[in-house]
mmCIF file with all atom_site columns, C-alpha atoms in Angstrom:
data_model
loop_
_atom_site.group_PDB
_atom_site.id
_atom_site.type_symbol
_atom_site.label_atom_id
_atom_site.label_alt_id
_atom_site.label_comp_id
_atom_site.label_asym_id
_atom_site.label_entity_id
_atom_site.label_seq_id
_atom_site.pdbx_PDB_ins_code
_atom_site.Cartn_x
_atom_site.Cartn_y
_atom_site.Cartn_z
_atom_site.occupancy
_atom_site.B_iso_or_equiv
_atom_site.pdbx_formal_charge
_atom_site.auth_seq_id
_atom_site.auth_comp_id
_atom_site.auth_asym_id
_atom_site.auth_atom_id
_atom_site.pdbx_PDB_model_num
ATOM 1   C CA . MET A 1 1   ? 78.467  114.581 117.345 1.00 81.00 ? 1246 MET A CA 1
ATOM 2   C CA . HIS A 1 2   ? 81.940  113.216 116.589 1.00 89.00 ? 1247 HIS A CA 1
ATOM 3   C CA . PRO A 1 3   ? 84.797  115.216 118.170 1.00 93.00 ? 1248 PRO A CA 1
ATOM 4   C CA . PHE A 1 4   ? 86.475  115.619 114.765 1.00 95.00 ? 1249 PHE A CA 1
ATOM 5   C CA . ARG A 1 5   ? 83.323  117.169 113.357 1.00 95.00 ? 1250 ARG A CA 1
ATOM 6   C CA . GLN A 1 6   ? 83.146  119.523 116.338 1.00 95.00 ? 1251 GLN A CA 1
ATOM 7   C CA . ALA A 1 7   ? 86.770  120.579 115.862 1.00 96.00 ? 1252 ALA A CA 1
ATOM 8   C CA . VAL A 1 8   ? 86.293  121.206 112.131 1.00 96.00 ? 1253 VAL A CA 1
ATOM 9   C CA . GLU A 1 9   ? 83.091  123.157 112.651 1.00 94.00 ? 1254 GLU A CA 1
ATOM 10  C CA . ARG A 1 10  ? 84.915  125.345 115.205 1.00 95.00 ? 1255 ARG A CA 1
ATOM 11  C CA . ARG A 1 11  ? 87.859  125.607 112.764 1.00 94.00 ? 1256 ARG A CA 1
ATOM 12  C CA . ASP A 1 12  ? 90.054  124.581 115.696 1.00 96.00 ? 1257 ASP A CA 1
ATOM 13  C CA . GLU A 1 13  ? 93.296  123.485 114.036 1.00 95.00 ? 1258 GLU A CA 1
ATOM 14  C CA . ALA A 1 14  ? 94.922  122.450 117.327 1.00 96.00 ? 1259 ALA A CA 1
ATOM 15  C CA . ALA A 1 15  ? 91.960  120.237 118.264 1.00 97.00 ? 1260 ALA A CA 1
ATOM 16  C CA . ILE A 1 16  ? 91.922  118.671 114.799 1.00 97.00 ? 1261 ILE A CA 1
ATOM 17  C CA . GLU A 1 17  ? 95.618  117.837 115.035 1.00 97.00 ? 1262 GLU A CA 1
ATOM 18  C CA . ALA A 1 18  ? 95.217  116.470 118.578 1.00 97.00 ? 1263 ALA A CA 1
ATOM 19  C CA . LEU A 1 19  ? 92.696  113.934 117.272 1.00 98.00 ? 1264 LEU A CA 1
ATOM 20  C CA . LEU A 1 20  ? 95.197  112.469 114.783 1.00 98.00 ? 1265 LEU A CA 1
ATOM 21  C CA . ALA A 1 21  ? 97.308  109.444 115.636 1.00 98.00 ? 1266 ALA A CA 1
ATOM 22  C CA . GLU A 1 22  ? 101.059 109.820 115.023 1.00 97.00 ? 1267 GLU A CA 1
ATOM 23  C CA . ASP A 1 23  ? 100.841 107.060 112.397 1.00 97.00 ? 1268 ASP A CA 1
ATOM 24  C CA . VAL A 1 24  ? 97.663  108.327 110.684 1.00 98.00 ? 1269 VAL A CA 1
ATOM 25  C CA . VAL A 1 25  ? 97.413  107.653 106.956 1.00 98.00 ? 1270 VAL A CA 1
ATOM 26  C CA . PHE A 1 26  ? 95.594  110.236 104.844 1.00 98.00 ? 1271 PHE A CA 1
ATOM 27  C CA . THR A 1 27  ? 94.146  109.099 101.521 1.00 97.00 ? 1272 THR A CA 1
ATOM 28  C CA . SER A 1 28  ? 93.290  112.018 99.273  1.00 94.00 ? 1273 SER A CA 1
ATOM 29  C CA . PRO A 1 29  ? 90.564  112.040 96.634  1.00 93.00 ? 1274 PRO A CA 1
ATOM 30  C CA . ILE A 1 30  ? 93.139  113.589 94.304  1.00 89.00 ? 1275 ILE A CA 1
ATOM 31  C CA . ALA A 1 31  ? 96.580  112.085 94.980  1.00 87.00 ? 1276 ALA A CA 1
ATOM 32  C CA . PHE A 1 32  ? 97.607  108.612 93.841  1.00 87.00 ? 1277 PHE A CA 1
ATOM 33  C CA . LYS A 1 33  ? 99.539  107.647 96.986  1.00 93.00 ? 1278 LYS A CA 1
ATOM 34  C CA . PRO A 1 34  ? 98.380  107.991 100.591 1.00 96.00 ? 1279 PRO A CA 1
ATOM 35  C CA . TYR A 1 35  ? 100.190 110.422 102.899 1.00 96.00 ? 1280 TYR A CA 1
ATOM 36  C CA . PRO A 1 36  ? 101.505 108.761 106.081 1.00 96.00 ? 1281 PRO A CA 1
ATOM 37  C CA . GLY A 1 37  ? 102.012 110.685 109.305 1.00 96.00 ? 1282 GLY A CA 1
ATOM 38  C CA . LYS A 1 38  ? 100.456 113.263 111.551 1.00 97.00 ? 1283 LYS A CA 1
ATOM 39  C CA . ALA A 1 39  ? 102.527 116.250 110.353 1.00 96.00 ? 1284 ALA A CA 1
ATOM 40  C CA . ILE A 1 40  ? 101.578 115.949 106.674 1.00 96.00 ? 1285 ILE A CA 1
ATOM 41  C CA . THR A 1 41  ? 97.953  115.057 107.448 1.00 97.00 ? 1286 THR A CA 1
ATOM 42  C CA . ALA A 1 42  ? 97.531  118.079 109.725 1.00 97.00 ? 1287 ALA A CA 1
ATOM 43  C CA . ALA A 1 43  ? 99.126  120.341 107.080 1.00 96.00 ? 1288 ALA A CA 1
ATOM 44  C CA . ILE A 1 44  ? 96.788  118.965 104.406 1.00 97.00 ? 1289 ILE A CA 1
ATOM 45  C CA . LEU A 1 45  ? 93.739  119.515 106.615 1.00 97.00 ? 1290 LEU A CA 1
ATOM 46  C CA . ARG A 1 46  ? 94.793  123.121 107.309 1.00 96.00 ? 1291 ARG A CA 1
ATOM 47  C CA . ALA A 1 47  ? 95.098  123.674 103.546 1.00 96.00 ? 1292 ALA A CA 1
ATOM 48  C CA . VAL A 1 48  ? 91.661  122.170 102.977 1.00 96.00 ? 1293 VAL A CA 1
ATOM 49  C CA . MET A 1 49  ? 90.230  124.677 105.449 1.00 95.00 ? 1294 MET A CA 1
ATOM 50  C CA . ARG A 1 50  ? 91.885  127.457 103.436 1.00 95.00 ? 1295 ARG A CA 1
ATOM 51  C CA . VAL A 1 51  ? 90.554  126.370 100.024 1.00 96.00 ? 1296 VAL A CA 1
ATOM 52  C CA . LEU A 1 52  ? 87.021  125.146 100.806 1.00 96.00 ? 1297 LEU A CA 1
ATOM 53  C CA . ASP A 1 53  ? 84.375  127.776 101.401 1.00 95.00 ? 1298 ASP A CA 1
ATOM 54  C CA . ASP A 1 54  ? 80.993  127.229 103.064 1.00 95.00 ? 1299 ASP A CA 1
ATOM 55  C CA . PHE A 1 55  ? 82.158  123.878 104.468 1.00 96.00 ? 1300 PHE A CA 1
ATOM 56  C CA . THR A 1 56  ? 79.312  122.116 106.284 1.00 96.00 ? 1301 THR A CA 1
ATOM 57  C CA . TYR A 1 57  ? 78.909  118.599 107.599 1.00 97.00 ? 1302 TYR A CA 1
ATOM 58  C CA . VAL A 1 58  ? 75.400  117.464 106.710 1.00 97.00 ? 1303 VAL A CA 1
ATOM 59  C CA . ARG A 1 59  ? 75.342  113.916 108.083 1.00 96.00 ? 1304 ARG A CA 1
ATOM 60  C CA . GLU A 1 60  ? 77.210  111.490 110.319 1.00 95.00 ? 1305 GLU A CA 1
ATOM 61  C CA . ILE A 1 61  ? 77.070  107.773 109.658 1.00 95.00 ? 1306 ILE A CA 1
ATOM 62  C CA . GLY A 1 62  ? 78.297  105.206 112.148 1.00 90.00 ? 1307 GLY A CA 1
ATOM 63  C CA . ASP A 1 63  ? 77.963  103.919 115.651 1.00 86.00 ? 1308 ASP A CA 1
ATOM 64  C CA . PRO A 1 64  ? 78.972  106.688 118.091 1.00 83.00 ? 1309 PRO A CA 1
ATOM 65  C CA . GLU A 1 65  ? 80.763  104.037 120.165 1.00 86.00 ? 1310 GLU A CA 1
ATOM 66  C CA . GLY A 1 66  ? 82.350  102.367 117.110 1.00 91.00 ? 1311 GLY A CA 1
ATOM 67  C CA . ARG A 1 67  ? 85.700  102.898 115.449 1.00 95.00 ? 1312 ARG A CA 1
ATOM 68  C CA . ASP A 1 68  ? 84.445  103.693 111.915 1.00 96.00 ? 1313 ASP A CA 1
ATOM 69  C CA . HIS A 1 69  ? 82.734  106.956 111.042 1.00 96.00 ? 1314 HIS A CA 1
ATOM 70  C CA . ALA A 1 70  ? 81.593  108.668 107.852 1.00 97.00 ? 1315 ALA A CA 1
ATOM 71  C CA . LEU A 1 71  ? 81.044  112.422 107.841 1.00 97.00 ? 1316 LEU A CA 1
ATOM 72  C CA . VAL A 1 72  ? 79.218  113.712 104.761 1.00 98.00 ? 1317 VAL A CA 1
ATOM 73  C CA . PHE A 1 73  ? 79.940  117.322 103.796 1.00 98.00 ? 1318 PHE A CA 1
ATOM 74  C CA . THR A 1 74  ? 79.233  120.027 101.264 1.00 98.00 ? 1319 THR A CA 1
ATOM 75  C CA . ALA A 1 75  ? 81.408  123.002 100.386 1.00 97.00 ? 1320 ALA A CA 1
ATOM 76  C CA . THR A 1 76  ? 82.378  125.332 97.573  1.00 97.00 ? 1321 THR A CA 1
ATOM 77  C CA . VAL A 1 77  ? 85.700  125.423 95.758  1.00 96.00 ? 1322 VAL A CA 1
ATOM 78  C CA . ASP A 1 78  ? 86.377  127.903 92.955  1.00 93.00 ? 1323 ASP A CA 1
ATOM 79  C CA . SER A 1 79  ? 82.606  128.612 92.785  1.00 94.00 ? 1324 SER A CA 1
ATOM 80  C CA . ARG A 1 80  ? 81.811  124.911 92.261  1.00 95.00 ? 1325 ARG A CA 1
ATOM 81  C CA . ARG A 1 81  ? 79.652  123.046 94.746  1.00 97.00 ? 1326 ARG A CA 1
ATOM 82  C CA . ILE A 1 82  ? 81.385  119.943 96.068  1.00 97.00 ? 1327 ILE A CA 1
ATOM 83  C CA . GLN A 1 83  ? 79.929  117.024 97.992  1.00 98.00 ? 1328 GLN A CA 1
ATOM 84  C CA . GLY A 1 84  ? 82.136  114.608 99.853  1.00 97.00 ? 1329 GLY A CA 1
ATOM 85  C CA . CYS A 1 85  ? 82.666  112.233 102.698 1.00 98.00 ? 1330 CYS A CA 1
ATOM 86  C CA . ASP A 1 86  ? 85.392  111.913 105.313 1.00 98.00 ? 1331 ASP A CA 1
ATOM 87  C CA . PHE A 1 87  ? 85.862  108.275 106.303 1.00 98.00 ? 1332 PHE A CA 1
ATOM 88  C CA . LEU A 1 88  ? 87.560  108.002 109.681 1.00 97.00 ? 1333 LEU A CA 1
ATOM 89  C CA . HIS A 1 89  ? 88.903  104.977 111.508 1.00 97.00 ? 1334 HIS A CA 1
ATOM 90  C CA . LEU A 1 90  ? 89.935  105.268 115.145 1.00 97.00 ? 1335 LEU A CA 1
ATOM 91  C CA . ASP A 1 91  ? 92.727  103.335 116.814 1.00 97.00 ? 1336 ASP A CA 1
ATOM 92  C CA . GLU A 1 92  ? 92.416  101.714 120.236 1.00 96.00 ? 1337 GLU A CA 1
ATOM 93  C CA . ASP A 1 93  ? 93.208  105.084 121.856 1.00 96.00 ? 1338 ASP A CA 1
ATOM 94  C CA . GLY A 1 94  ? 90.407  106.869 119.999 1.00 94.00 ? 1339 GLY A CA 1
ATOM 95  C CA . LYS A 1 95  ? 92.790  108.720 117.659 1.00 97.00 ? 1340 LYS A CA 1
ATOM 96  C CA . ILE A 1 96  ? 92.209  108.870 113.903 1.00 98.00 ? 1341 ILE A CA 1
ATOM 97  C CA . ASP A 1 97  ? 94.631  106.410 112.302 1.00 98.00 ? 1342 ASP A CA 1
ATOM 98  C CA . ASP A 1 98  ? 93.033  106.205 108.866 1.00 98.00 ? 1343 ASP A CA 1
ATOM 99  C CA . PHE A 1 99  ? 91.463  109.171 107.073 1.00 98.00 ? 1344 PHE A CA 1
ATOM 100 C CA . THR A 1 100 ? 90.058  108.806 103.563 1.00 98.00 ? 1345 THR A CA 1
ATOM 101 C CA . VAL A 1 101 ? 88.246  111.524 101.622 1.00 98.00 ? 1346 VAL A CA 1
ATOM 102 C CA . MET A 1 102 ? 86.013  111.074 98.582  1.00 97.00 ? 1347 MET A CA 1
ATOM 103 C CA . VAL A 1 103 ? 84.421  113.928 96.615  1.00 97.00 ? 1348 VAL A CA 1
ATOM 104 C CA . ARG A 1 104 ? 82.115  114.545 93.681  1.00 97.00 ? 1349 ARG A CA 1
ATOM 105 C CA . PRO A 1 105 ? 81.323  115.767 91.027  1.00 97.00 ? 1350 PRO A CA 1
ATOM 106 C CA . LEU A 1 106 ? 84.375  115.527 88.784  1.00 96.00 ? 1351 LEU A CA 1
ATOM 107 C CA . SER A 1 107 ? 84.432  119.243 87.943  1.00 96.00 ? 1352 SER A CA 1
ATOM 108 C CA . ALA A 1 108 ? 84.545  120.129 91.636  1.00 96.00 ? 1353 ALA A CA 1
ATOM 109 C CA . ALA A 1 109 ? 87.186  117.455 92.294  1.00 96.00 ? 1354 ALA A CA 1
ATOM 110 C CA . GLN A 1 110 ? 89.290  119.007 89.543  1.00 96.00 ? 1355 GLN A CA 1
ATOM 111 C CA . ALA A 1 111 ? 88.847  122.458 91.074  1.00 96.00 ? 1356 ALA A CA 1
ATOM 112 C CA . LEU A 1 112 ? 89.838  121.034 94.462  1.00 96.00 ? 1357 LEU A CA 1
ATOM 113 C CA . SER A 1 113 ? 92.906  119.440 92.886  1.00 95.00 ? 1358 SER A CA 1
ATOM 114 C CA . ALA A 1 114 ? 93.983  122.766 91.401  1.00 96.00 ? 1359 ALA A CA 1
ATOM 115 C CA . ALA A 1 115 ? 93.364  124.653 94.657  1.00 95.00 ? 1360 ALA A CA 1
ATOM 116 C CA . MET A 1 116 ? 95.263  122.099 96.729  1.00 94.00 ? 1361 MET A CA 1
ATOM 117 C CA . GLY A 1 117 ? 98.064  121.990 94.164  1.00 92.00 ? 1362 GLY A CA 1
ATOM 118 C CA . ALA A 1 118 ? 98.529  125.722 94.695  1.00 94.00 ? 1363 ALA A CA 1
ATOM 119 C CA . GLN A 1 119 ? 98.920  124.980 98.429  1.00 93.00 ? 1364 GLN A CA 1
ATOM 120 C CA . PHE A 1 120 ? 101.441 122.160 97.996  1.00 91.00 ? 1365 PHE A CA 1
ATOM 121 C CA . ASP A 1 121 ? 104.603 124.133 98.768  1.00 93.00 ? 1366 ASP A CA 1
ATOM 122 C CA . ARG A 1 122 ? 103.058 125.526 101.944 1.00 94.00 ? 1367 ARG A CA 1
ATOM 123 C CA . ILE A 1 123 ? 101.761 122.086 102.959 1.00 92.00 ? 1368 ILE A CA 1
ATOM 124 C CA . THR A 1 124 ? 105.219 120.587 102.505 1.00 92.00 ? 1369 THR A CA 1
ATOM 125 C CA . GLN A 1 125 ? 106.884 123.392 104.448 1.00 94.00 ? 1370 GLN A CA 1
ATOM 126 C CA . GLU A 1 126 ? 104.420 123.145 107.354 1.00 93.00 ? 1371 GLU A CA 1
ATOM 127 C CA . ALA A 1 127 ? 104.786 119.351 107.522 1.00 93.00 ? 1372 ALA A CA 1
ATOM 128 C CA . THR A 1 128 ? 108.597 119.546 107.425 1.00 92.00 ? 1373 THR A CA 1
ATOM 129 C CA . GLU A 1 129 ? 108.661 122.166 110.191 1.00 92.00 ? 1374 GLU A CA 1
ATOM 130 C CA . ALA A 1 130 ? 106.235 120.149 112.356 1.00 87.00 ? 1375 ALA A CA 1
ATOM 131 C CA . ALA A 1 131 ? 108.155 116.909 111.853 1.00 81.00 ? 1376 ALA A CA 1
ATOM 132 C CA . GLY A 1 132 ? 111.400 118.636 112.850 1.00 79.00 ? 1377 GLY A CA 1
ATOM 133 C CA . ALA A 1 133 ? 109.932 120.202 115.984 1.00 69.00 ? 1378 ALA A CA 1
#
């Protein structure tokens, strides 16, 4: 089992953040531009844990010794069932340096967009505080 999956399933925010490279780039299924940096990525992932209910990884795809991994998940957002995949790329130190999320169906993606939009001020504040620390 991938360490990121283990950290998410334990809801261990510190372990999740520790697995991120400083220069990680997060590509959202909702936002047009990617988010560069560990502080903003960690804040986004904390918000995701707040808005998605019944989050469960159902499959891992990839070579356990490789640098590319796909983690398929299901969850609920605003009473809509969502299915998605976290695509992770690891740098030479084993840290996540590229993190892309895709979700379906459209109605659930729209509900996720609304839920994450409601978290945006908090995400920004957390990322700013972490970057200044």
